[in-house]
């Protein structure tokens, strides 16, 4: 177990660099957009990864509410953090891409808006975690996570119907996408998934360690002669 | 000890107390006037323009007024830790939640009732669509704000710097509801589109979150 | 933990085993174990910060133990026997804006009761005037204290947890309250009284329980005043 | 016991409590972001008419932020009746008032500083007039909101039905300030007119009401 | 009102004439007249609702008399001599969010003092630890009570008004507090203590003042325990 971590780390590193090569060099240049389009290989995978992590967060939270086991809470905390990071990447690469391609930084296209709202929800989740007093944090956070997850489909529908005057700018899926591009995209996504997993893993271990330390400290506090009142 | 009776008891208790010190209502009215006035100064619109923005205007005002009210929801229960008295009693947690939510619903509705005429006057609004639909929209929309607001207010009891916490939790979750309210209202005011979809969405939203709240409130209440 | 010298033959109504309560790194209860027989009047003594309130709150189900188990009325979860427990705390647990009668009426409803007569007698039993229209916030401290006791006994619970009921109460009334408690004990109630004026309960109490820095250190039949003064 | 030292002591005390947790600033940033997002959902930024009222929109947003702040001004002093401890001390009443007012001013200003750039981005605002003037306007306007707000809040501490009407009676007084802020801002955004008159008006307004508050606060504080 | 048997030859430091305090139609003080000599320790006794707190609040200048005059340190307005008066109330008058030391530091500033040493010694004098970082809100009731006393004596006032300083305080510490007060009296302070545990002050107090329904009914040199018990 202890050894598995660094090994996996190396693998991820290799995969990432390969993906980088694929994305920047191997992948064919997009006709109309030119090289800017290559940002696509980071944009989309991070989006998908973020969504996946938020999903895990939801599951973990539900598990915590039922079983009340701290491990689930740790998982929820970690996935939320990393998810928000990847979501931020999407929100940054998006506009960077949008600027040259559409000539504007931001539009209220449904996908963009959805990402933004998701980001808001899970940032508020993190804020809550930091602000609530320790003993109840897991419970309250889990509850909020459920609220957030339940909210997502509603957000989706509302935005889907919202301001339809703005045509969705994102180029069609599948068919129009050059298979080589798709290939690179998938490699990148795989790399991102490994990377995300790696980060989550280490954060998770850290989380657990902190809690163990607290436990032991508390036990010592029990043994030591009563301190000042 | 059935939920309805407790709910009713708690609700009447709260309403009576609020009525004695017209504190909340006053601050909200004060606030409402402030909002309407500042908007009426910000520009005086032609009937056409005002129709375009009135929906957003009204609902943003309502949203923030609601936050002011919701922040006071649990204040009374926290003084002298009366909440503990409820927690050790066999009364069902949901009764308390419902009572508080309904109470807030009443407040915000009163506020809305106070503000709407002001808006209509200031902006010479005239609905081109079916005006009667505005009533279900207002009701559903208000409940959407209030049910989550009450729940999150209860959650933020257990956090540092409560007052700022509530909007942080409430706003992101309420976005779809807010969208629905605004869009539905403007749809009816301008009469350009039908508000049916939005009304349905609001109804679903209310249904979902009322259920979730009722399922989870007990654990929040008894969180130490 | 030396077992009670008066270990009751009857099955205990409340039994605690190795109860530990921690606030962060600080342990307010450090392994409390004890059995309590029904229909007794127990007096809990101890210095400030000894953990008396924490113990009572745990029994009332207001705070959950970090470790250890407790069993009340044959039930391991205090919340399951809420109807049977009455709790009086440091703060009044009353609405300052309402009159005493209005307060009790409301709390009676919470326990599924709805008769004014009962509220009136509860108030009368603590020597206050049921018709006093003044809001509780304008009561004198001692009056508030008594009203709070009335709230605790309102639903006539089997187990009564009183946290310093006599503080701020004038001696005359305090003695009356003691009589009230003794008589309730004779009617089969089990009563725990935390107080710093044990002399008041001398004679009335069945057992005195000394706490020190989160532990029960002594249980004695009668109060050797020498020990406290 | 000079006013400045006490003011400074109280202010630092309050600020320390507010910012005890480093996260406070982040949470406020997030709040600001939320407000702006809510607004851009409610007032389609791409629509021309909402661009026109941007001046008003900004001030409403600031107003909301102010309300959130003002609502918690005295809460801390009332718990455990700490205010009594101040009243029996020889410390000058005005020191307390100034501390609270300045505290609120800081709070609201920070929020404004955070929100403005967001507004500019979302609404793609561009000042056609002298933009730098917006700074004195914001400062003066915020102080106008805050000084009255703090005072009203203090009055409603001891709410008897008689006194609670006071804020509502005094409310019309704050209209000129609101008018000035909005007009000045839009004047600068549109660049059509000069904002000088409005700025002067705001300055005078602040001067007058700060004085009045300082004169009257002592009697308010020591009102039984 | 029989004049005090011990009418002091020295000029009184506090003298009250026919003090009346009404709350709406209810009169909490019904014509109190008395002179109090400096450098004495007065104990005020009386049933709940007798008007003790109201009297103290009036002396502290927190509530203004409906009728009647009072004169402190030769001054007819209590607010004029605020530096010279210390008041301890039922509520703690402390910020729950701040540690004891932070609280005192702030209040010291209000009295134009700015030295930590003084705060530390004040806390130490009530047998608490100046370095206890726990916020006051997490103190036990008795700890809070003591900290509140520390606040009252912080600026070392000539006149000290203490409203039930011993309630919730364990007997040992209460006795220490009494010693502290006696010694302050010897240093020339005039001290008024409202309490329901007069036995604590037996010997220490110079005079016992009995109040009944808003009047002073008796002033005696020593406490005939018979009268209270
Ligand atoms: C401005 C901020 C932007 C945001 C927040 C954003 C967000 C997203 C998200 C969340 C996804 C994954 C959702 C899904 O695949 O269903 C996505 C996919 C995608 N985005 Fe963006 N995007 C932005 C800008 C852009 C721009 C400027 C382009 C290029 C013109 C673009 C092109 C794509 C493509 C091609 C996909 C993957 C194909 C697809 O899933 O349909 N995006 N974007
Ligand atoms: N919520 C809390 N967080 C941290 N520490 C706490 C908390 N509640 C109590 N404590 C600490 O636990 C210890 C015991 O508190 P507790 O109130 O049980 O004492 P007590 O025996 O009731 O004292 P008193 O007689 O003064 O009421 C105290 O040192 C107190 O500071
Ligand atoms: N603000 C108020 N409004 C109306 N009545 C009040 C107010 N404050 C006190 N009273 C009444 O005045 C009477 C005396 O109150 P006070 O607090 O002085 O009694 P006390 O002697 O301090 O009693 P205790 O020993 O219980 O503290 C009580 O009947 C109380 O109800
Ligand atoms: Mg206690
Ligand atoms: Mg009193």
mmCIF file of N, CA and C in Angstrom, chain E residues 66-157:
data_model
loop_
_atom_site.group_PDB
_atom_site.id
_atom_site.type_symbol
_atom_site.label_atom_id
_atom_site.label_comp_id
_atom_site.label_asym_id
_atom_site.label_seq_id
_atom_site.Cartn_x
_atom_site.Cartn_y
_atom_site.Cartn_z
ATOM 1 N N UNK E 66 -37.937 56.865 39.466
ATOM 2 C CA UNK E 66 -39.167 57.569 39.093
ATOM 3 C C UNK E 66 -39.343 58.799 39.964
ATOM 4 N N UNK E 67 -39.121 58.603 41.264
ATOM 5 C CA UNK E 67 -39.168 59.724 42.187
ATOM 6 C C UNK E 67 -38.075 59.523 43.215
ATOM 7 N N UNK E 68 -37.758 60.571 43.976
ATOM 8 C CA UNK E 68 -36.746 60.436 45.012
ATOM 9 C C UNK E 68 -35.369 60.796 44.490
ATOM 10 N N UNK E 69 -34.457 61.018 45.410
ATOM 11 C CA UNK E 69 -33.103 61.423 45.013
ATOM 12 C C UNK E 69 -32.078 60.458 45.598
ATOM 13 N N UNK E 70 -30.926 60.381 44.956
ATOM 14 C CA UNK E 70 -29.831 59.638 45.570
ATOM 15 C C UNK E 70 -28.542 60.435 45.375
ATOM 16 N N UNK E 71 -27.634 60.254 46.302
ATOM 17 C CA UNK E 71 -26.413 61.040 46.318
ATOM 18 C C UNK E 71 -25.236 60.120 46.554
ATOM 19 N N UNK E 72 -24.345 60.062 45.579
ATOM 20 C CA UNK E 72 -23.171 59.198 45.701
ATOM 21 C C UNK E 72 -21.911 60.044 45.639
ATOM 22 N N UNK E 73 -21.044 59.859 46.603
ATOM 23 C CA UNK E 73 -19.783 60.609 46.629
ATOM 24 C C UNK E 73 -20.060 62.103 46.492
ATOM 25 N N UNK E 74 -21.128 62.534 47.129
ATOM 26 C CA UNK E 74 -21.471 63.953 47.100
ATOM 27 C C UNK E 74 -22.013 64.409 45.774
ATOM 28 N N UNK E 75 -22.400 63.447 44.928
ATOM 29 C CA UNK E 75 -22.879 63.801 43.608
ATOM 30 C C UNK E 75 -24.292 63.265 43.411
ATOM 31 N N UNK E 76 -25.196 64.080 42.881
ATOM 32 C CA UNK E 76 -26.597 63.648 42.838
ATOM 33 C C UNK E 76 -26.875 62.798 41.598
ATOM 34 N N UNK E 77 -25.964 62.862 40.601
ATOM 35 C CA UNK E 77 -26.163 62.050 39.401
ATOM 36 C C UNK E 77 -25.157 60.908 39.387
ATOM 37 N N UNK E 78 -25.624 59.670 39.479
ATOM 38 C CA UNK E 78 -24.681 58.539 39.530
ATOM 39 C C UNK E 78 -23.739 58.530 38.331
ATOM 40 N N UNK E 79 -24.244 59.010 37.177
ATOM 41 C CA UNK E 79 -23.433 58.940 35.956
ATOM 42 C C UNK E 79 -22.196 59.823 36.075
ATOM 43 N N UNK E 80 -22.254 60.791 37.015
ATOM 44 C CA UNK E 80 -21.112 61.693 37.141
ATOM 45 C C UNK E 80 -19.926 61.013 37.813
ATOM 46 N N UNK E 81 -20.207 59.928 38.532
ATOM 47 C CA UNK E 81 -19.125 59.288 39.295
ATOM 48 C C UNK E 81 -18.844 57.885 38.763
ATOM 49 N N UNK E 82 -19.073 57.703 37.456
ATOM 50 C CA UNK E 82 -18.990 56.350 36.892
ATOM 51 C C UNK E 82 -17.640 55.691 37.127
ATOM 52 N N UNK E 83 -16.571 56.501 37.071
ATOM 53 C CA UNK E 83 -15.254 55.882 37.275
ATOM 54 C C UNK E 83 -15.178 55.196 38.628
ATOM 55 N N UNK E 84 -15.959 55.677 39.579
ATOM 56 C CA UNK E 84 -15.803 55.224 40.963
ATOM 57 C C UNK E 84 -16.717 54.057 41.290
ATOM 58 N N UNK E 85 -17.532 53.611 40.333
ATOM 59 C CA UNK E 85 -18.516 52.573 40.616
ATOM 60 C C UNK E 85 -18.244 51.333 39.767
ATOM 61 N N UNK E 86 -18.279 50.176 40.422
ATOM 62 C CA UNK E 86 -18.185 48.918 39.705
ATOM 63 C C UNK E 86 -19.467 48.133 39.914
ATOM 64 N N UNK E 87 -19.978 47.483 38.842
ATOM 65 C CA UNK E 87 -21.272 46.805 38.938
ATOM 66 C C UNK E 87 -21.173 45.422 38.323
ATOM 67 N N UNK E 88 -21.668 44.435 39.059
ATOM 68 C CA UNK E 88 -21.727 43.067 38.545
ATOM 69 C C UNK E 88 -23.179 42.637 38.528
ATOM 70 N N UNK E 89 -23.663 42.199 37.360
ATOM 71 C CA UNK E 89 -25.091 41.957 37.191
ATOM 72 C C UNK E 89 -25.394 40.462 37.098
ATOM 73 N N UNK E 90 -26.675 40.132 36.941
ATOM 74 C CA UNK E 90 -27.044 38.730 36.717
ATOM 75 C C UNK E 90 -26.424 38.215 35.419
ATOM 76 N N UNK E 91 -26.695 38.880 34.276
ATOM 77 C CA UNK E 91 -25.987 38.446 33.066
ATOM 78 C C UNK E 91 -24.517 38.822 33.158
ATOM 79 N N UNK E 92 -23.691 38.157 32.347
ATOM 80 C CA UNK E 92 -22.247 38.251 32.598
ATOM 81 C C UNK E 92 -21.666 39.595 32.151
ATOM 82 N N UNK E 93 -22.351 40.318 31.243
ATOM 83 C CA UNK E 93 -21.764 41.538 30.667
ATOM 84 C C UNK E 93 -20.398 41.261 30.040
ATOM 85 N N UNK E 94 -20.250 40.072 29.461
ATOM 86 C CA UNK E 94 -18.993 39.714 28.796
ATOM 87 C C UNK E 94 -19.296 39.263 27.377
ATOM 88 N N UNK E 95 -18.289 39.391 26.504
ATOM 89 C CA UNK E 95 -18.443 38.911 25.134
ATOM 90 C C UNK E 95 -18.155 37.419 25.099
ATOM 91 N N UNK E 96 -19.165 36.621 24.743
ATOM 92 C CA UNK E 96 -18.986 35.167 24.712
ATOM 93 C C UNK E 96 -17.885 34.748 23.753
ATOM 94 N N UNK E 97 -17.668 35.539 22.697
ATOM 95 C CA UNK E 97 -16.754 35.083 21.635
ATOM 96 C C UNK E 97 -15.296 35.304 22.008
ATOM 97 N N UNK E 98 -15.041 36.132 23.027
ATOM 98 C CA UNK E 98 -13.656 36.474 23.332
ATOM 99 C C UNK E 98 -13.201 35.734 24.584
ATOM 100 N N UNK E 99 -11.889 35.548 24.702
ATOM 101 C CA UNK E 99 -11.350 34.923 25.907
ATOM 102 C C UNK E 99 -11.466 35.911 27.062
ATOM 103 N N UNK E 100 -11.319 35.407 28.278
ATOM 104 C CA UNK E 100 -11.441 36.272 29.447
ATOM 105 C C UNK E 100 -10.492 37.454 29.358
ATOM 106 N N UNK E 101 -9.234 37.153 29.008
ATOM 107 C CA UNK E 101 -8.212 38.202 28.953
ATOM 108 C C UNK E 101 -8.609 39.261 27.926
ATOM 109 N N UNK E 102 -9.031 38.831 26.743
ATOM 110 C CA UNK E 102 -9.423 39.801 25.718
ATOM 111 C C UNK E 102 -10.550 40.684 26.235
ATOM 112 N N UNK E 103 -11.528 40.065 26.891
ATOM 113 C CA UNK E 103 -12.619 40.848 27.450
ATOM 114 C C UNK E 103 -12.083 41.943 28.359
ATOM 115 N N UNK E 104 -11.327 41.538 29.368
ATOM 116 C CA UNK E 104 -10.857 42.524 30.342
ATOM 117 C C UNK E 104 -10.028 43.604 29.667
ATOM 118 N N UNK E 105 -9.166 43.197 28.721
ATOM 119 C CA UNK E 105 -8.347 44.197 28.041
ATOM 120 C C UNK E 105 -9.235 45.287 27.461
ATOM 121 N N UNK E 106 -10.306 44.853 26.797
ATOM 122 C CA UNK E 106 -11.200 45.835 26.180
ATOM 123 C C UNK E 106 -11.829 46.740 27.246
ATOM 124 N N UNK E 107 -12.356 46.139 28.295
ATOM 125 C CA UNK E 107 -13.055 46.950 29.301
ATOM 126 C C UNK E 107 -12.073 47.887 29.991
ATOM 127 N N UNK E 108 -10.836 47.410 30.152
ATOM 128 C CA UNK E 108 -9.825 48.297 30.750
ATOM 129 C C UNK E 108 -9.704 49.565 29.906
ATOM 130 N N UNK E 109 -9.677 49.372 28.585
ATOM 131 C CA UNK E 109 -9.575 50.543 27.705
ATOM 132 C C UNK E 109 -10.724 51.508 27.963
ATOM 133 N N UNK E 110 -11.918 50.956 28.186
ATOM 134 C CA UNK E 110 -13.082 51.823 28.398
ATOM 135 C C UNK E 110 -12.866 52.717 29.605
ATOM 136 N N UNK E 111 -12.051 52.250 30.560
ATOM 137 C CA UNK E 111 -11.784 53.056 31.747
ATOM 138 C C UNK E 111 -10.455 53.793 31.601
ATOM 139 N N UNK E 112 -9.963 53.870 30.359
ATOM 140 C CA UNK E 112 -8.751 54.638 30.107
ATOM 141 C C UNK E 112 -7.498 53.980 30.642
ATOM 142 N N UNK E 113 -7.601 52.693 30.972
ATOM 143 C CA UNK E 113 -6.397 51.990 31.417
ATOM 144 C C UNK E 113 -5.919 51.104 30.278
ATOM 145 N N UNK E 114 -4.608 50.826 30.273
ATOM 146 C CA UNK E 114 -4.100 49.992 29.203
ATOM 147 C C UNK E 114 -2.911 49.160 29.669
ATOM 148 N N UNK E 115 -3.062 48.471 30.805
ATOM 149 C CA UNK E 115 -1.948 47.579 31.156
ATOM 150 C C UNK E 115 -2.451 46.166 31.418
ATOM 151 N N UNK E 116 -1.822 45.225 30.699
ATOM 152 C CA UNK E 116 -2.203 43.821 30.822
ATOM 153 C C UNK E 116 -2.050 43.343 32.256
ATOM 154 N N UNK E 117 -0.993 43.831 32.925
ATOM 155 C CA UNK E 117 -0.697 43.290 34.251
ATOM 156 C C UNK E 117 -1.931 43.353 35.132
ATOM 157 N N UNK E 118 -2.594 44.510 35.045
ATOM 158 C CA UNK E 118 -3.776 44.719 35.864
ATOM 159 C C UNK E 118 -4.850 43.670 35.551
ATOM 160 N N UNK E 119 -5.102 43.461 34.242
ATOM 161 C CA UNK E 119 -6.113 42.474 33.855
ATOM 162 C C UNK E 119 -5.728 41.108 34.421
ATOM 163 N N UNK E 120 -4.457 40.755 34.239
ATOM 164 C CA UNK E 120 -4.026 39.425 34.686
ATOM 165 C C UNK E 120 -4.288 39.272 36.183
ATOM 166 N N UNK E 121 -3.903 40.293 36.951
ATOM 167 C CA UNK E 121 -4.061 40.158 38.410
ATOM 168 C C UNK E 121 -5.552 40.101 38.753
ATOM 169 N N UNK E 122 -6.371 40.877 37.996
ATOM 170 C CA UNK E 122 -7.816 40.823 38.271
ATOM 171 C C UNK E 122 -8.319 39.400 38.090
ATOM 172 N N UNK E 123 -7.924 38.767 36.987
ATOM 173 C CA UNK E 123 -8.372 37.388 36.733
ATOM 174 C C UNK E 123 -7.831 36.455 37.809
ATOM 175 N N UNK E 124 -6.560 36.636 38.108
ATOM 176 C CA UNK E 124 -5.962 35.755 39.118
ATOM 177 C C UNK E 124 -6.695 35.912 40.452
ATOM 178 N N UNK E 125 -7.112 37.144 40.742
ATOM 179 C CA UNK E 125 -7.729 37.383 42.052
ATOM 180 C C UNK E 125 -9.042 36.623 42.191
ATOM 181 N N UNK E 126 -9.671 36.234 41.094
ATOM 182 C CA UNK E 126 -10.888 35.419 41.201
ATOM 183 C C UNK E 126 -10.566 33.957 40.901
ATOM 184 N N UNK E 127 -9.274 33.620 41.005
ATOM 185 C CA UNK E 127 -8.847 32.215 40.903
ATOM 186 C C UNK E 127 -9.165 31.615 39.544
ATOM 187 N N UNK E 128 -8.956 32.398 38.479
ATOM 188 C CA UNK E 128 -9.030 31.839 37.138
ATOM 189 C C UNK E 128 -7.664 31.992 36.494
ATOM 190 N N UNK E 129 -7.473 31.282 35.386
ATOM 191 C CA UNK E 129 -6.170 31.320 34.722
ATOM 192 C C UNK E 129 -6.189 32.377 33.621
ATOM 193 N N UNK E 130 -5.379 33.429 33.741
ATOM 194 C CA UNK E 130 -5.394 34.497 32.730
ATOM 195 C C UNK E 130 -5.088 33.982 31.326
ATOM 196 N N UNK E 131 -4.377 32.852 31.230
ATOM 197 C CA UNK E 131 -3.968 32.373 29.909
ATOM 198 C C UNK E 131 -4.952 31.395 29.303
ATOM 199 N N UNK E 132 -6.113 31.210 29.970
ATOM 200 C CA UNK E 132 -7.097 30.281 29.417
ATOM 201 C C UNK E 132 -7.644 30.863 28.121
ATOM 202 N N UNK E 133 -7.351 30.178 26.997
ATOM 203 C CA UNK E 133 -7.671 30.785 25.693
ATOM 204 C C UNK E 133 -9.121 30.519 25.303
ATOM 205 N N UNK E 134 -9.800 29.647 26.021
ATOM 206 C CA UNK E 134 -11.182 29.275 25.689
ATOM 207 C C UNK E 134 -12.084 30.518 25.730
ATOM 208 N N UNK E 135 -12.933 30.705 24.725
ATOM 209 C CA UNK E 135 -13.844 31.854 24.791
ATOM 210 C C UNK E 135 -14.801 31.741 25.976
ATOM 211 N N UNK E 136 -15.191 32.884 26.506
ATOM 212 C CA UNK E 136 -16.014 32.892 27.712
ATOM 213 C C UNK E 136 -17.305 32.098 27.513
ATOM 214 N N UNK E 137 -17.809 32.080 26.284
ATOM 215 C CA UNK E 137 -19.044 31.356 26.012
ATOM 216 C C UNK E 137 -18.929 29.883 26.342
ATOM 217 N N UNK E 138 -17.702 29.364 26.377
ATOM 218 C CA UNK E 138 -17.515 27.941 26.670
ATOM 219 C C UNK E 138 -17.117 27.713 28.110
ATOM 220 N N UNK E 139 -17.083 28.766 28.923
ATOM 221 C CA UNK E 139 -16.817 28.589 30.349
ATOM 222 C C UNK E 139 -17.971 27.845 30.995
ATOM 223 N N UNK E 140 -17.688 27.244 32.134
ATOM 224 C CA UNK E 140 -18.796 26.742 32.947
ATOM 225 C C UNK E 140 -19.442 27.943 33.633
ATOM 226 N N UNK E 141 -20.677 27.757 34.094
ATOM 227 C CA UNK E 141 -21.433 28.872 34.652
ATOM 228 C C UNK E 141 -20.645 29.602 35.737
ATOM 229 N N UNK E 142 -20.067 28.846 36.652
ATOM 230 C CA UNK E 142 -19.367 29.476 37.762
ATOM 231 C C UNK E 142 -18.135 30.235 37.290
ATOM 232 N N UNK E 143 -17.440 29.671 36.293
ATOM 233 C CA UNK E 143 -16.258 30.355 35.774
ATOM 234 C C UNK E 143 -16.669 31.702 35.201
ATOM 235 N N UNK E 144 -17.790 31.691 34.492
ATOM 236 C CA UNK E 144 -18.269 32.937 33.878
ATOM 237 C C UNK E 144 -18.557 33.954 34.979
ATOM 238 N N UNK E 145 -19.217 33.457 36.023
ATOM 239 C CA UNK E 145 -19.585 34.316 37.151
ATOM 240 C C UNK E 145 -18.343 35.020 37.714
ATOM 241 N N UNK E 146 -17.276 34.250 37.894
ATOM 242 C CA UNK E 146 -16.062 34.846 38.476
ATOM 243 C C UNK E 146 -15.466 35.867 37.533
ATOM 244 N N UNK E 147 -15.403 35.506 36.237
ATOM 245 C CA UNK E 147 -14.829 36.438 35.276
ATOM 246 C C UNK E 147 -15.600 37.749 35.320
ATOM 247 N N UNK E 148 -16.922 37.623 35.479
ATOM 248 C CA UNK E 148 -17.761 38.816 35.544
ATOM 249 C C UNK E 148 -17.376 39.661 36.762
ATOM 250 N N UNK E 149 -17.080 39.014 37.882
ATOM 251 C CA UNK E 149 -16.621 39.764 39.062
ATOM 252 C C UNK E 149 -15.299 40.465 38.740
ATOM 253 N N UNK E 150 -14.404 39.739 38.096
ATOM 254 C CA UNK E 150 -13.122 40.341 37.718
ATOM 255 C C UNK E 150 -13.364 41.612 36.925
ATOM 256 N N UNK E 151 -14.342 41.577 36.009
ATOM 257 C CA UNK E 151 -14.640 42.761 35.203
ATOM 258 C C UNK E 151 -15.061 43.917 36.117
ATOM 259 N N UNK E 152 -15.881 43.595 37.120
ATOM 260 C CA UNK E 152 -16.439 44.659 37.966
ATOM 261 C C UNK E 152 -15.350 45.343 38.795
ATOM 262 N N UNK E 153 -14.364 44.582 39.268
ATOM 263 C CA UNK E 153 -13.348 45.167 40.154
ATOM 264 C C UNK E 153 -12.147 45.688 39.370
ATOM 265 N N UNK E 154 -12.163 45.472 38.054
ATOM 266 C CA UNK E 154 -10.988 45.749 37.232
ATOM 267 C C UNK E 154 -10.419 47.145 37.483
ATOM 268 N N UNK E 155 -11.284 48.165 37.429
ATOM 269 C CA UNK E 155 -10.781 49.544 37.526
ATOM 270 C C UNK E 155 -10.731 49.999 38.979
ATOM 271 N N UNK E 156 -10.855 49.046 39.898
ATOM 272 C CA UNK E 156 -10.639 49.285 41.318
ATOM 273 C C UNK E 156 -11.436 50.501 41.795
ATOM 274 N N UNK E 157 -12.791 50.375 41.718
ATOM 275 C CA UNK E 157 -13.692 51.478 42.037
ATOM 276 C C UNK E 157 -13.858 51.673 43.545
#
